[in-house]
Amino acid sequence: MRSFSDLSLRLARNSSTANHKVEQAGQDPATAEDIDAFYALIIKQDFSNFAYLEQGRVVHEMIKTTIESFQ
C-alpha cells in the first residue's frame, strides 16, 4: 500500500498542472491556432480531473465497505 499513500496528492498535482496548461494555452495566440494541440490538452485535463475524483470515490467506498463489514 505504500505506493498508494500519496496517490491522491499526485493526482491532485497532475490535475492542477493540466488545468494550468490549458489556461496558458488559451492565452497563448500560437497555441490557440493549433486546435489539435489544444484538444489534446483538454483531453489530458479531463482525464486527470476524472482520475482525481474517481480516486476519492474509491477511497470513500473502501472506507464505507470496511465500516459496514463490522456492523
PDB file of N, CA and C in Angstrom:
ATOM      1  N   MET A   1       0.811  -1.204   0.000  1.00  0.00           N
ATOM      2  CA  MET A   1       0.000   0.000   0.000  1.00  0.00           C
ATOM      3  C   MET A   1       0.854   1.268   0.000  1.00  0.00           C
ATOM      4  N   ARG A   2       2.144   1.105   0.129  1.00  0.00           N
ATOM      5  CA  ARG A   2       2.997   2.289   0.181  1.00  0.00           C
ATOM      6  C   ARG A   2       2.902   3.111  -1.104  1.00  0.00           C
ATOM      7  N   SER A   3       2.752   2.449  -2.222  1.00  0.00           N
ATOM      8  CA  SER A   3       2.693   3.176  -3.490  1.00  0.00           C
ATOM      9  C   SER A   3       1.428   4.014  -3.611  1.00  0.00           C
ATOM     10  N   PHE A   4       0.388   3.667  -2.847  1.00  0.00           N
ATOM     11  CA  PHE A   4      -0.863   4.410  -2.911  1.00  0.00           C
ATOM     12  C   PHE A   4      -0.974   5.484  -1.836  1.00  0.00           C
ATOM     13  N   SER A   5       0.035   5.601  -0.974  1.00  0.00           N
ATOM     14  CA  SER A   5      -0.071   6.529   0.148  1.00  0.00           C
ATOM     15  C   SER A   5      -0.152   7.982  -0.300  1.00  0.00           C
ATOM     16  N   ASP A   6       0.528   8.329  -1.372  1.00  0.00           N
ATOM     17  CA  ASP A   6       0.486   9.711  -1.843  1.00  0.00           C
ATOM     18  C   ASP A   6      -0.193   9.831  -3.204  1.00  0.00           C
ATOM     19  N   LEU A   7      -0.996   8.836  -3.556  1.00  0.00           N
ATOM     20  CA  LEU A   7      -1.659   8.840  -4.859  1.00  0.00           C
ATOM     21  C   LEU A   7      -2.587  10.036  -5.012  1.00  0.00           C
ATOM     22  N   SER A   8      -3.352  10.331  -3.980  1.00  0.00           N
ATOM     23  CA  SER A   8      -4.278  11.464  -4.047  1.00  0.00           C
ATOM     24  C   SER A   8      -3.533  12.771  -4.285  1.00  0.00           C
ATOM     25  N   LEU A   9      -2.418  12.943  -3.609  1.00  0.00           N
ATOM     26  CA  LEU A   9      -1.619  14.156  -3.780  1.00  0.00           C
ATOM     27  C   LEU A   9      -1.047  14.243  -5.193  1.00  0.00           C
ATOM     28  N   ARG A  10      -0.552  13.120  -5.707  1.00  0.00           N
ATOM     29  CA  ARG A  10      -0.007  13.119  -7.072  1.00  0.00           C
ATOM     30  C   ARG A  10      -1.088  13.401  -8.106  1.00  0.00           C
ATOM     31  N   LEU A  11      -2.267  12.819  -7.916  1.00  0.00           N
ATOM     32  CA  LEU A  11      -3.363  13.066  -8.851  1.00  0.00           C
ATOM     33  C   LEU A  11      -3.835  14.516  -8.784  1.00  0.00           C
ATOM     34  N   ALA A  12      -3.849  15.091  -7.587  1.00  0.00           N
ATOM     35  CA  ALA A  12      -4.230  16.499  -7.452  1.00  0.00           C
ATOM     36  C   ALA A  12      -3.216  17.399  -8.153  1.00  0.00           C
ATOM     37  N   ARG A  13      -1.945  17.074  -8.023  1.00  0.00           N
ATOM     38  CA  ARG A  13      -0.909  17.859  -8.716  1.00  0.00           C
ATOM     39  C   ARG A  13      -1.047  17.737 -10.229  1.00  0.00           C
ATOM     40  N   ASN A  14      -1.288  16.515 -10.708  1.00  0.00           N
ATOM     41  CA  ASN A  14      -1.478  16.316 -12.147  1.00  0.00           C
ATOM     42  C   ASN A  14      -2.679  17.097 -12.648  1.00  0.00           C
ATOM     43  N   SER A  15      -3.738  17.101 -11.874  1.00  0.00           N
ATOM     44  CA  SER A  15      -4.952  17.810 -12.263  1.00  0.00           C
ATOM     45  C   SER A  15      -4.719  19.312 -12.317  1.00  0.00           C
ATOM     46  N   SER A  16      -4.066  19.855 -11.299  1.00  0.00           N
ATOM     47  CA  SER A  16      -3.825  21.299 -11.303  1.00  0.00           C
ATOM     48  C   SER A  16      -2.815  21.689 -12.383  1.00  0.00           C
ATOM     49  N   THR A  17      -1.845  20.817 -12.665  1.00  0.00           N
ATOM     50  CA  THR A  17      -0.901  21.085 -13.755  1.00  0.00           C
ATOM     51  C   THR A  17      -1.617  21.102 -15.096  1.00  0.00           C
ATOM     52  N   ALA A  18      -2.504  20.141 -15.313  1.00  0.00           N
ATOM     53  CA  ALA A  18      -3.262  20.095 -16.568  1.00  0.00           C
ATOM     54  C   ALA A  18      -4.160  21.321 -16.702  1.00  0.00           C
ATOM     55  N   ASN A  19      -4.804  21.721 -15.611  1.00  0.00           N
ATOM     56  CA  ASN A  19      -5.647  22.917 -15.649  1.00  0.00           C
ATOM     57  C   ASN A  19      -4.828  24.160 -15.979  1.00  0.00           C
ATOM     58  N   HIS A  20      -3.634  24.238 -15.401  1.00  0.00           N
ATOM     59  CA  HIS A  20      -2.759  25.389 -15.646  1.00  0.00           C
ATOM     60  C   HIS A  20      -2.288  25.420 -17.103  1.00  0.00           C
ATOM     61  N   LYS A  21      -1.955  24.249 -17.664  1.00  0.00           N
ATOM     62  CA  LYS A  21      -1.507  24.193 -19.058  1.00  0.00           C
ATOM     63  C   LYS A  21      -2.616  24.616 -20.018  1.00  0.00           C
ATOM     64  N   VAL A  22      -3.846  24.209 -19.735  1.00  0.00           N
ATOM     65  CA  VAL A  22      -4.974  24.605 -20.590  1.00  0.00           C
ATOM     66  C   VAL A  22      -5.194  26.104 -20.492  1.00  0.00           C
ATOM     67  N   GLU A  23      -5.079  26.640 -19.286  1.00  0.00           N
ATOM     68  CA  GLU A  23      -5.249  28.085 -19.102  1.00  0.00           C
ATOM     69  C   GLU A  23      -4.176  28.861 -19.862  1.00  0.00           C
ATOM     70  N   GLN A  24      -2.926  28.401 -19.791  1.00  0.00           N
ATOM     71  CA  GLN A  24      -1.844  29.060 -20.519  1.00  0.00           C
ATOM     72  C   GLN A  24      -2.031  28.940 -22.026  1.00  0.00           C
ATOM     73  N   ALA A  25      -2.481  27.780 -22.481  1.00  0.00           N
ATOM     74  CA  ALA A  25      -2.667  27.572 -23.920  1.00  0.00           C
ATOM     75  C   ALA A  25      -3.775  28.459 -24.460  1.00  0.00           C
ATOM     76  N   GLY A  26      -4.785  28.709 -23.663  1.00  0.00           N
ATOM     77  CA  GLY A  26      -5.872  29.581 -24.098  1.00  0.00           C
ATOM     78  C   GLY A  26      -5.440  31.023 -24.238  1.00  0.00           C
ATOM     79  N   GLN A  27      -4.416  31.417 -23.498  1.00  0.00           N
ATOM     80  CA  GLN A  27      -3.940  32.798 -23.552  1.00  0.00           C
ATOM     81  C   GLN A  27      -2.838  32.992 -24.593  1.00  0.00           C
ATOM     82  N   ASP A  28      -2.205  31.915 -25.013  1.00  0.00           N
ATOM     83  CA  ASP A  28      -1.111  31.995 -25.981  1.00  0.00           C
ATOM     84  C   ASP A  28      -1.678  31.957 -27.400  1.00  0.00           C
ATOM     85  N   PRO A  29      -1.461  33.011 -28.198  1.00  0.00           N
ATOM     86  CA  PRO A  29      -2.040  33.033 -29.548  1.00  0.00           C
ATOM     87  C   PRO A  29      -1.509  31.929 -30.461  1.00  0.00           C
ATOM     88  N   ALA A  30      -0.266  31.513 -30.280  1.00  0.00           N
ATOM     89  CA  ALA A  30       0.295  30.459 -31.132  1.00  0.00           C
ATOM     90  C   ALA A  30      -0.398  29.121 -30.867  1.00  0.00           C
ATOM     91  N   THR A  31      -0.667  28.837 -29.610  1.00  0.00           N
ATOM     92  CA  THR A  31      -1.335  27.586 -29.265  1.00  0.00           C
ATOM     93  C   THR A  31      -2.816  27.637 -29.609  1.00  0.00           C
ATOM     94  N   ALA A  32      -3.398  28.809 -29.514  1.00  0.00           N
ATOM     95  CA  ALA A  32      -4.824  28.940 -29.809  1.00  0.00           C
ATOM     96  C   ALA A  32      -5.128  28.602 -31.265  1.00  0.00           C
ATOM     97  N   GLU A  33      -4.169  28.824 -32.151  1.00  0.00           N
ATOM     98  CA  GLU A  33      -4.370  28.498 -33.562  1.00  0.00           C
ATOM     99  C   GLU A  33      -4.210  27.004 -33.839  1.00  0.00           C
ATOM    100  N   ASP A  34      -3.463  26.296 -33.000  1.00  0.00           N
ATOM    101  CA  ASP A  34      -3.247  24.856 -33.185  1.00  0.00           C
ATOM    102  C   ASP A  34      -4.334  24.096 -32.427  1.00  0.00           C
ATOM    103  N   ILE A  35      -5.427  23.831 -33.099  1.00  0.00           N
ATOM    104  CA  ILE A  35      -6.593  23.237 -32.451  1.00  0.00           C
ATOM    105  C   ILE A  35      -6.330  21.804 -31.995  1.00  0.00           C
ATOM    106  N   ASP A  36      -5.476  21.067 -32.707  1.00  0.00           N
ATOM    107  CA  ASP A  36      -5.182  19.687 -32.314  1.00  0.00           C
ATOM    108  C   ASP A  36      -4.422  19.632 -30.989  1.00  0.00           C
ATOM    109  N   ALA A  37      -3.456  20.514 -30.823  1.00  0.00           N
ATOM    110  CA  ALA A  37      -2.702  20.556 -29.569  1.00  0.00           C
ATOM    111  C   ALA A  37      -3.597  20.998 -28.419  1.00  0.00           C
ATOM    112  N   PHE A  38      -4.459  21.961 -28.676  1.00  0.00           N
ATOM    113  CA  PHE A  38      -5.368  22.432 -27.636  1.00  0.00           C
ATOM    114  C   PHE A  38      -6.357  21.323 -27.256  1.00  0.00           C
ATOM    115  N   TYR A  39      -6.836  20.593 -28.245  1.00  0.00           N
ATOM    116  CA  TYR A  39      -7.747  19.472 -27.984  1.00  0.00           C
ATOM    117  C   TYR A  39      -7.058  18.406 -27.130  1.00  0.00           C
ATOM    118  N   ALA A  40      -5.795  18.112 -27.431  1.00  0.00           N
ATOM    119  CA  ALA A  40      -5.046  17.129 -26.644  1.00  0.00           C
ATOM    120  C   ALA A  40      -4.894  17.589 -25.195  1.00  0.00           C
ATOM    121  N   LEU A  41      -4.667  18.886 -24.996  1.00  0.00           N
ATOM    122  CA  LEU A  41      -4.573  19.415 -23.634  1.00  0.00           C
ATOM    123  C   LEU A  41      -5.903  19.291 -22.899  1.00  0.00           C
ATOM    124  N   ILE A  42      -6.995  19.559 -23.593  1.00  0.00           N
ATOM    125  CA  ILE A  42      -8.317  19.449 -22.972  1.00  0.00           C
ATOM    126  C   ILE A  42      -8.599  17.998 -22.568  1.00  0.00           C
ATOM    127  N   ILE A  43      -8.234  17.058 -23.429  1.00  0.00           N
ATOM    128  CA  ILE A  43      -8.435  15.639 -23.111  1.00  0.00           C
ATOM    129  C   ILE A  43      -7.605  15.245 -21.895  1.00  0.00           C
ATOM    130  N   LYS A  44      -6.339  15.677 -21.842  1.00  0.00           N
ATOM    131  CA  LYS A  44      -5.492  15.378 -20.683  1.00  0.00           C
ATOM    132  C   LYS A  44      -6.071  15.996 -19.416  1.00  0.00           C
ATOM    133  N   GLN A  45      -6.602  17.212 -19.533  1.00  0.00           N
ATOM    134  CA  GLN A  45      -7.209  17.875 -18.383  1.00  0.00           C
ATOM    135  C   GLN A  45      -8.414  17.082 -17.885  1.00  0.00           C
ATOM    136  N   ASP A  46      -9.275  16.663 -18.792  1.00  0.00           N
ATOM    137  CA  ASP A  46     -10.461  15.903 -18.397  1.00  0.00           C
ATOM    138  C   ASP A  46     -10.091  14.582 -17.731  1.00  0.00           C
ATOM    139  N   PHE A  47      -9.127  13.866 -18.309  1.00  0.00           N
ATOM    140  CA  PHE A  47      -8.734  12.585 -17.733  1.00  0.00           C
ATOM    141  C   PHE A  47      -8.055  12.748 -16.373  1.00  0.00           C
ATOM    142  N   SER A  48      -7.245  13.776 -16.213  1.00  0.00           N
ATOM    143  CA  SER A  48      -6.583  13.966 -14.919  1.00  0.00           C
ATOM    144  C   SER A  48      -7.588  14.383 -13.852  1.00  0.00           C
ATOM    145  N   ASN A  49      -8.553  15.220 -14.212  1.00  0.00           N
ATOM    146  CA  ASN A  49      -9.605  15.583 -13.257  1.00  0.00           C
ATOM    147  C   ASN A  49     -10.450  14.362 -12.902  1.00  0.00           C
ATOM    148  N   PHE A  50     -10.788  13.553 -13.899  1.00  0.00           N
ATOM    149  CA  PHE A  50     -11.569  12.345 -13.657  1.00  0.00           C
ATOM    150  C   PHE A  50     -10.816  11.381 -12.744  1.00  0.00           C
ATOM    151  N   ALA A  51      -9.519  11.191 -12.976  1.00  0.00           N
ATOM    152  CA  ALA A  51      -8.725  10.272 -12.158  1.00  0.00           C
ATOM    153  C   ALA A  51      -8.694  10.728 -10.708  1.00  0.00           C
ATOM    154  N   TYR A  52      -8.540  12.026 -10.481  1.00  0.00           N
ATOM    155  CA  TYR A  52      -8.513  12.548  -9.114  1.00  0.00           C
ATOM    156  C   TYR A  52      -9.852  12.316  -8.417  1.00  0.00           C
ATOM    157  N   LEU A  53     -10.942  12.635  -9.087  1.00  0.00           N
ATOM    158  CA  LEU A  53     -12.264  12.466  -8.484  1.00  0.00           C
ATOM    159  C   LEU A  53     -12.606  10.990  -8.277  1.00  0.00           C
ATOM    160  N   GLU A  54     -12.239  10.157  -9.211  1.00  0.00           N
ATOM    161  CA  GLU A  54     -12.523   8.724  -9.100  1.00  0.00           C
ATOM    162  C   GLU A  54     -11.724   8.098  -7.961  1.00  0.00           C
ATOM    163  N   GLN A  55     -10.496   8.540  -7.761  1.00  0.00           N
ATOM    164  CA  GLN A  55      -9.691   8.010  -6.667  1.00  0.00           C
ATOM    165  C   GLN A  55     -10.330   8.370  -5.325  1.00  0.00           C
ATOM    166  N   GLY A  56     -10.863   9.564  -5.205  1.00  0.00           N
ATOM    167  CA  GLY A  56     -11.565   9.956  -3.984  1.00  0.00           C
ATOM    168  C   GLY A  56     -12.800   9.113  -3.747  1.00  0.00           C
ATOM    169  N   ARG A  57     -13.519   8.803  -4.814  1.00  0.00           N
ATOM    170  CA  ARG A  57     -14.715   7.970  -4.693  1.00  0.00           C
ATOM    171  C   ARG A  57     -14.346   6.557  -4.256  1.00  0.00           C
ATOM    172  N   VAL A  58     -13.272   6.017  -4.808  1.00  0.00           N
ATOM    173  CA  VAL A  58     -12.848   4.662  -4.463  1.00  0.00           C
ATOM    174  C   VAL A  58     -12.431   4.582  -3.001  1.00  0.00           C
ATOM    175  N   VAL A  59     -11.695   5.568  -2.527  1.00  0.00           N
ATOM    176  CA  VAL A  59     -11.294   5.588  -1.120  1.00  0.00           C
ATOM    177  C   VAL A  59     -12.532   5.642  -0.230  1.00  0.00           C
ATOM    178  N   HIS A  60     -13.493   6.471  -0.592  1.00  0.00           N
ATOM    179  CA  HIS A  60     -14.731   6.572   0.179  1.00  0.00           C
ATOM    180  C   HIS A  60     -15.454   5.226   0.218  1.00  0.00           C
ATOM    181  N   GLU A  61     -15.544   4.548  -0.910  1.00  0.00           N
ATOM    182  CA  GLU A  61     -16.212   3.245  -0.968  1.00  0.00           C
ATOM    183  C   GLU A  61     -15.463   2.196  -0.144  1.00  0.00           C
ATOM    184  N   MET A  62     -14.129   2.236  -0.146  1.00  0.00           N
ATOM    185  CA  MET A  62     -13.360   1.281   0.651  1.00  0.00           C
ATOM    186  C   MET A  62     -13.607   1.495   2.135  1.00  0.00           C
ATOM    187  N   ILE A  63     -13.619   2.746   2.564  1.00  0.00           N
ATOM    188  CA  ILE A  63     -13.879   3.047   3.976  1.00  0.00           C
ATOM    189  C   ILE A  63     -15.298   2.634   4.341  1.00  0.00           C
ATOM    190  N   LYS A  64     -16.246   2.942   3.487  1.00  0.00           N
ATOM    191  CA  LYS A  64     -17.646   2.589   3.730  1.00  0.00           C
ATOM    192  C   LYS A  64     -17.814   1.076   3.838  1.00  0.00           C
ATOM    193  N   THR A  65     -17.189   0.330   2.945  1.00  0.00           N
ATOM    194  CA  THR A  65     -17.285  -1.127   2.967  1.00  0.00           C
ATOM    195  C   THR A  65     -16.647  -1.697   4.227  1.00  0.00           C
ATOM    196  N   THR A  66     -15.526  -1.127   4.636  1.00  0.00           N
ATOM    197  CA  THR A  66     -14.860  -1.585   5.850  1.00  0.00           C
ATOM    198  C   THR A  66     -15.735  -1.357   7.069  1.00  0.00           C
ATOM    199  N   ILE A  67     -16.325  -0.189   7.168  1.00  0.00           N
ATOM    200  CA  ILE A  67     -17.193   0.123   8.314  1.00  0.00           C
ATOM    201  C   ILE A  67     -18.422  -0.772   8.313  1.00  0.00           C
ATOM    202  N   GLU A  68     -19.012  -0.990   7.144  1.00  0.00           N
ATOM    203  CA  GLU A  68     -20.205  -1.835   7.064  1.00  0.00           C
ATOM    204  C   GLU A  68     -19.902  -3.291   7.379  1.00  0.00           C
ATOM    205  N   SER A  69     -18.677  -3.740   7.157  1.00  0.00           N
ATOM    206  CA  SER A  69     -18.342  -5.135   7.434  1.00  0.00           C
ATOM    207  C   SER A  69     -18.280  -5.418   8.933  1.00  0.00           C
ATOM    208  N   PHE A  70     -18.092  -4.397   9.755  1.00  0.00           N
ATOM    209  CA  PHE A  70     -18.038  -4.584  11.200  1.00  0.00           C
ATOM    210  C   PHE A  70     -19.403  -4.472  11.854  1.00  0.00           C
ATOM    211  N   GLN A  71     -20.399  -4.082  11.127  1.00  0.00           N
ATOM    212  CA  GLN A  71     -21.732  -3.917  11.728  1.00  0.00           C
ATOM    213  C   GLN A  71     -22.528  -5.183  11.688  1.00  0.00           C
TER     214      GLN A  71
END
